[in-house]
């Protein structure tokens, strides 16, 4: 068994105060973890930097994430993925790493974009806020879908809000294509996996996920109406 008292004494009160926020942010039962980024690495980084220590101490202190806290966590994320980097913005680091590898890098090796990182941080903040209020009688807890990184689907069930905006500009999304041969399946079609419709640049044409040209659909509808009149 672990003596929690001795462990707290070794870590110090500052690190202990940051643990709820750090544990939620680095992955727990209700918040996903970042790919290939473990808790030990994150803890060592927090212990070595007072700015990051304060950011995770503040995480969960309120139901909102202050801008300065998110900026510190964004810089922390950059150092998780590139230890000696001076870059403090997730989007800038993603671009830098992508260019350095000349595009030969898996998405899981890149840090999340700023939009996704914010949603992730909102979920961690929400969970940490609940933990920090665990000794309160009937704490006033807002709905997770009220701007805390989750949303409701059409059936009213809770689901993760991965991003608040588009994953890329429309001009880029229009160039994404899949190489499916016989059918586009949700398990392996890159278009479906990214929540996109297949386009004319995809290898397989005419699949059920294919985007339809509004003009063609309208023309087909007009042709059908003409046939019925005859």
CSV table of C-alpha atoms in Angstrom, one decimal:
chain,number,residue,atom,x,y,z
A,1,UNK,CA,0.0,0.0,0.0
A,2,UNK,CA,1.1,3.6,-0.7
A,3,UNK,CA,1.3,5.9,2.3
A,4,UNK,CA,-0.5,9.0,0.9
A,5,UNK,CA,0.8,11.2,3.7
A,6,UNK,CA,4.4,10.4,3.0
A,7,UNK,CA,3.8,10.8,-0.7
A,8,UNK,CA,2.3,14.2,-0.2
A,9,UNK,CA,5.2,15.3,2.0
A,10,UNK,CA,7.7,14.2,-0.8
A,11,UNK,CA,5.8,16.0,-3.5
A,12,UNK,CA,5.1,19.1,-1.6
A,13,UNK,CA,1.8,21.1,-1.1
A,14,UNK,CA,2.3,22.9,-4.4
A,15,UNK,CA,2.4,19.8,-6.6
A,16,UNK,CA,-0.4,18.2,-4.6
A,17,UNK,CA,-2.6,21.2,-5.3
A,18,UNK,CA,-1.9,20.8,-9.0
A,19,UNK,CA,-2.6,17.1,-9.2
A,20,UNK,CA,-6.4,17.2,-9.6
A,21,UNK,CA,-6.0,19.4,-12.7
A,22,UNK,CA,-3.0,17.5,-14.1
A,23,UNK,CA,-4.6,14.1,-13.6
A,24,UNK,CA,-7.8,15.2,-15.3
A,25,UNK,CA,-6.0,16.9,-18.2
A,26,UNK,CA,-3.5,14.0,-18.8
A,27,UNK,CA,-6.3,11.5,-18.9
A,28,UNK,CA,-8.8,9.9,-16.6
A,29,UNK,CA,-12.1,8.0,-16.7
A,30,UNK,CA,-14.0,11.0,-18.1
A,31,UNK,CA,-11.3,12.9,-20.1
A,32,UNK,CA,-9.3,11.3,-22.9
A,33,UNK,CA,-5.5,11.4,-22.9
A,34,UNK,CA,-3.2,12.8,-25.5
A,35,UNK,CA,-1.6,10.2,-27.8
A,36,UNK,CA,1.8,8.9,-26.6
A,37,UNK,CA,2.0,11.5,-23.7
A,38,UNK,CA,2.1,9.8,-20.3
A,39,UNK,CA,1.5,11.1,-16.8
A,40,UNK,CA,5.1,10.7,-15.6
A,41,UNK,CA,6.4,13.0,-18.4
A,42,UNK,CA,3.7,15.5,-17.7
A,43,UNK,CA,4.3,15.5,-13.9
A,44,UNK,CA,8.1,16.0,-14.4
A,45,UNK,CA,7.4,19.0,-16.6
A,46,UNK,CA,5.1,20.5,-14.1
A,47,UNK,CA,7.5,20.0,-11.3
A,48,UNK,CA,10.3,21.8,-13.3
A,49,UNK,CA,8.2,24.9,-14.2
A,50,UNK,CA,6.4,27.1,-11.7
A,51,UNK,CA,4.2,28.6,-14.5
A,52,UNK,CA,2.8,25.2,-15.4
A,53,UNK,CA,2.5,24.3,-11.8
A,54,UNK,CA,0.3,27.3,-11.2
A,55,UNK,CA,-1.8,26.7,-14.3
A,56,UNK,CA,-2.8,23.2,-13.2
A,57,UNK,CA,-3.3,24.4,-9.7
A,58,UNK,CA,-5.8,26.9,-11.1
A,59,UNK,CA,-7.5,24.4,-13.4
A,60,UNK,CA,-10.8,23.5,-11.9
A,61,UNK,CA,-10.8,26.4,-9.4
A,62,UNK,CA,-13.7,27.8,-11.4
A,63,UNK,CA,-16.1,26.4,-14.1
A,64,UNK,CA,-14.4,28.5,-16.8
A,65,UNK,CA,-10.8,28.4,-18.1
A,66,UNK,CA,-9.1,31.8,-17.9
A,67,UNK,CA,-7.1,32.9,-20.9
A,68,UNK,CA,-3.8,33.0,-19.0
A,69,UNK,CA,-4.4,29.5,-17.7
A,70,UNK,CA,-5.1,28.2,-21.2
A,71,UNK,CA,-2.0,30.0,-22.6
A,72,UNK,CA,0.2,28.3,-20.0
A,73,UNK,CA,-1.3,24.9,-20.7
A,74,UNK,CA,-0.8,25.5,-24.5
A,75,UNK,CA,2.9,26.2,-23.9
A,76,UNK,CA,3.0,23.1,-21.6
A,77,UNK,CA,1.5,21.0,-24.4
A,78,UNK,CA,4.2,22.3,-26.8
A,79,UNK,CA,6.9,21.2,-24.5
A,80,UNK,CA,5.3,17.8,-24.0
A,81,UNK,CA,5.7,17.2,-27.8
A,82,UNK,CA,9.0,19.0,-28.3
A,83,UNK,CA,10.9,19.3,-25.0
A,84,UNK,CA,13.3,22.2,-25.9
A,85,UNK,CA,11.0,24.2,-28.2
A,86,UNK,CA,10.5,27.9,-27.7
A,87,UNK,CA,7.2,27.7,-29.5
A,88,UNK,CA,4.2,28.3,-27.2
A,89,UNK,CA,1.3,28.0,-29.7
A,90,UNK,CA,-0.1,24.5,-30.6
A,91,UNK,CA,-0.9,25.5,-34.2
A,92,UNK,CA,2.5,26.9,-34.8
A,93,UNK,CA,4.2,23.8,-33.3
A,94,UNK,CA,2.0,21.5,-35.5
A,95,UNK,CA,3.1,23.4,-38.6
A,96,UNK,CA,6.8,23.4,-37.5
A,97,UNK,CA,6.8,19.7,-36.8
A,98,UNK,CA,4.9,18.9,-40.0
A,99,UNK,CA,7.4,20.9,-42.1
A,100,UNK,CA,10.4,19.4,-40.3
A,101,UNK,CA,9.3,15.9,-41.2
A,102,UNK,CA,8.3,17.0,-44.7
A,103,UNK,CA,4.8,15.8,-44.2
A,104,UNK,CA,6.0,12.3,-43.2
A,105,UNK,CA,4.4,12.2,-39.8
A,106,UNK,CA,1.4,10.6,-38.3
A,107,UNK,CA,-1.4,12.8,-36.9
A,108,UNK,CA,-1.0,11.1,-33.5
A,109,UNK,CA,2.6,12.4,-33.3
A,110,UNK,CA,1.4,16.0,-33.6
A,111,UNK,CA,0.0,18.0,-30.7
A,112,UNK,CA,-3.7,18.8,-31.0
A,113,UNK,CA,-4.6,22.0,-32.7
A,114,UNK,CA,-5.5,25.0,-30.5
A,115,UNK,CA,-9.3,24.5,-31.1
A,116,UNK,CA,-9.2,20.8,-30.0
A,117,UNK,CA,-6.8,21.6,-27.1
A,118,UNK,CA,-9.2,24.1,-25.8
A,119,UNK,CA,-12.1,21.6,-25.8
A,120,UNK,CA,-9.9,19.1,-24.1
A,121,UNK,CA,-8.9,21.6,-21.5
A,122,UNK,CA,-12.5,22.6,-20.9
A,123,UNK,CA,-13.4,18.9,-20.2
A,124,UNK,CA,-10.4,18.5,-17.8
A,125,UNK,CA,-11.3,21.8,-16.1
A,126,UNK,CA,-14.9,20.6,-15.6
A,127,UNK,CA,-13.8,17.2,-14.1
A,128,UNK,CA,-11.2,18.9,-11.9
A,129,UNK,CA,-13.8,21.4,-10.7
A,130,UNK,CA,-16.1,18.6,-9.6
A,131,UNK,CA,-13.2,16.9,-7.7
A,132,UNK,CA,-12.2,20.2,-6.0
A,133,UNK,CA,-15.8,20.5,-4.7
A,134,UNK,CA,-16.2,16.9,-3.6
A,135,UNK,CA,-16.5,17.9,0.1
A,136,UNK,CA,-19.2,20.5,-0.5
A,137,UNK,CA,-22.8,19.7,0.2
A,138,UNK,CA,-24.9,19.9,-3.0
A,139,UNK,CA,-22.4,21.8,-5.1
A,140,UNK,CA,-23.9,23.9,-8.0
A,141,UNK,CA,-22.6,21.9,-11.0
A,142,UNK,CA,-23.4,23.2,-14.5
A,143,UNK,CA,-24.4,20.8,-17.3
A,144,UNK,CA,-21.3,19.4,-19.1
A,145,UNK,CA,-22.9,20.5,-22.4
A,146,UNK,CA,-23.0,24.1,-21.3
A,147,UNK,CA,-19.7,25.1,-22.9
A,148,UNK,CA,-17.5,22.5,-21.0
A,149,UNK,CA,-16.3,20.4,-23.9
A,150,UNK,CA,-19.3,18.2,-24.4
A,151,UNK,CA,-22.5,18.5,-26.4
A,152,UNK,CA,-25.8,16.7,-26.9
A,153,UNK,CA,-26.5,14.7,-30.1
A,154,UNK,CA,-29.8,14.6,-31.9
A,155,UNK,CA,-31.1,11.9,-29.4
A,156,UNK,CA,-30.2,14.0,-26.4
A,157,UNK,CA,-27.2,11.8,-25.4
A,158,UNK,CA,-24.0,13.4,-24.3
A,159,UNK,CA,-21.0,13.3,-26.6
A,160,UNK,CA,-17.5,14.8,-26.8
A,161,UNK,CA,-17.2,18.1,-28.6
A,162,UNK,CA,-13.8,17.5,-30.3
A,163,UNK,CA,-13.7,20.9,-32.0
A,164,UNK,CA,-15.7,24.1,-32.1
A,165,UNK,CA,-14.8,25.0,-35.7
A,166,UNK,CA,-13.8,23.3,-38.9
A,167,UNK,CA,-10.8,20.9,-39.0
A,168,UNK,CA,-9.4,22.8,-42.0
A,169,UNK,CA,-10.5,25.5,-44.5
A,170,UNK,CA,-13.0,24.4,-47.1
A,171,UNK,CA,-10.4,24.7,-49.8
A,172,UNK,CA,-8.3,22.1,-48.0
A,173,UNK,CA,-11.2,19.8,-47.1
A,174,UNK,CA,-12.2,19.7,-50.8
A,175,UNK,CA,-8.8,18.1,-51.6
A,176,UNK,CA,-9.1,15.3,-49.1
A,177,UNK,CA,-9.7,11.9,-50.7
A,178,UNK,CA,-9.9,8.3,-49.9
A,179,UNK,CA,-8.5,5.2,-51.7
A,180,UNK,CA,-11.3,2.8,-51.0
A,181,UNK,CA,-11.7,0.2,-53.8
A,182,UNK,CA,-15.0,-1.6,-53.4
A,183,UNK,CA,-17.0,0.3,-50.7
A,184,UNK,CA,-16.5,3.2,-48.3
A,185,UNK,CA,-16.9,1.8,-44.7
A,186,UNK,CA,-16.8,3.8,-41.5
A,187,UNK,CA,-14.0,1.6,-40.2
A,188,UNK,CA,-11.4,2.4,-42.8
A,189,UNK,CA,-12.6,5.2,-45.1
A,190,UNK,CA,-10.5,8.3,-44.4
A,191,UNK,CA,-13.3,10.6,-45.5
A,192,UNK,CA,-15.9,9.0,-43.2
A,193,UNK,CA,-13.4,8.8,-40.3
A,194,UNK,CA,-12.9,12.6,-40.6
A,195,UNK,CA,-16.6,13.3,-40.9
A,196,UNK,CA,-16.4,14.3,-44.6
A,197,UNK,CA,-18.2,13.3,-47.7
A,198,UNK,CA,-16.4,11.6,-50.6
A,199,UNK,CA,-15.7,13.8,-53.6
A,200,UNK,CA,-14.8,13.5,-57.2
A,201,UNK,CA,-11.1,13.1,-56.3
A,202,UNK,CA,-11.7,9.9,-54.4
A,203,UNK,CA,-10.7,6.6,-56.0
A,204,UNK,CA,-14.2,5.0,-55.7
A,205,UNK,CA,-17.0,6.9,-57.3
A,206,UNK,CA,-20.7,6.5,-56.6
A,207,UNK,CA,-20.4,5.2,-53.0
A,208,UNK,CA,-23.1,5.9,-50.4
A,209,UNK,CA,-20.9,8.6,-48.8
A,210,UNK,CA,-20.5,10.5,-52.1
A,211,UNK,CA,-21.3,14.2,-52.1
A,212,UNK,CA,-24.0,15.1,-54.4
A,213,UNK,CA,-24.0,18.1,-56.6
A,214,UNK,CA,-27.1,20.2,-55.8
A,215,UNK,CA,-27.5,21.1,-59.5
A,216,UNK,CA,-27.5,17.4,-60.5
A,217,UNK,CA,-30.0,16.5,-57.8
A,218,UNK,CA,-32.3,19.4,-58.8
A,219,UNK,CA,-32.0,18.3,-62.5
A,220,UNK,CA,-32.9,14.7,-61.6
A,221,UNK,CA,-35.9,15.9,-59.6
A,222,UNK,CA,-37.1,18.0,-62.6
A,223,UNK,CA,-36.6,15.1,-64.9
A,224,UNK,CA,-38.6,12.8,-62.6
A,225,UNK,CA,-41.4,15.4,-62.5
A,226,UNK,CA,-41.5,15.6,-66.3
A,227,UNK,CA,-41.7,11.8,-66.7
A,228,UNK,CA,-44.7,11.6,-64.2
A,229,UNK,CA,-46.6,14.3,-66.2
A,230,UNK,CA,-46.3,12.3,-69.4
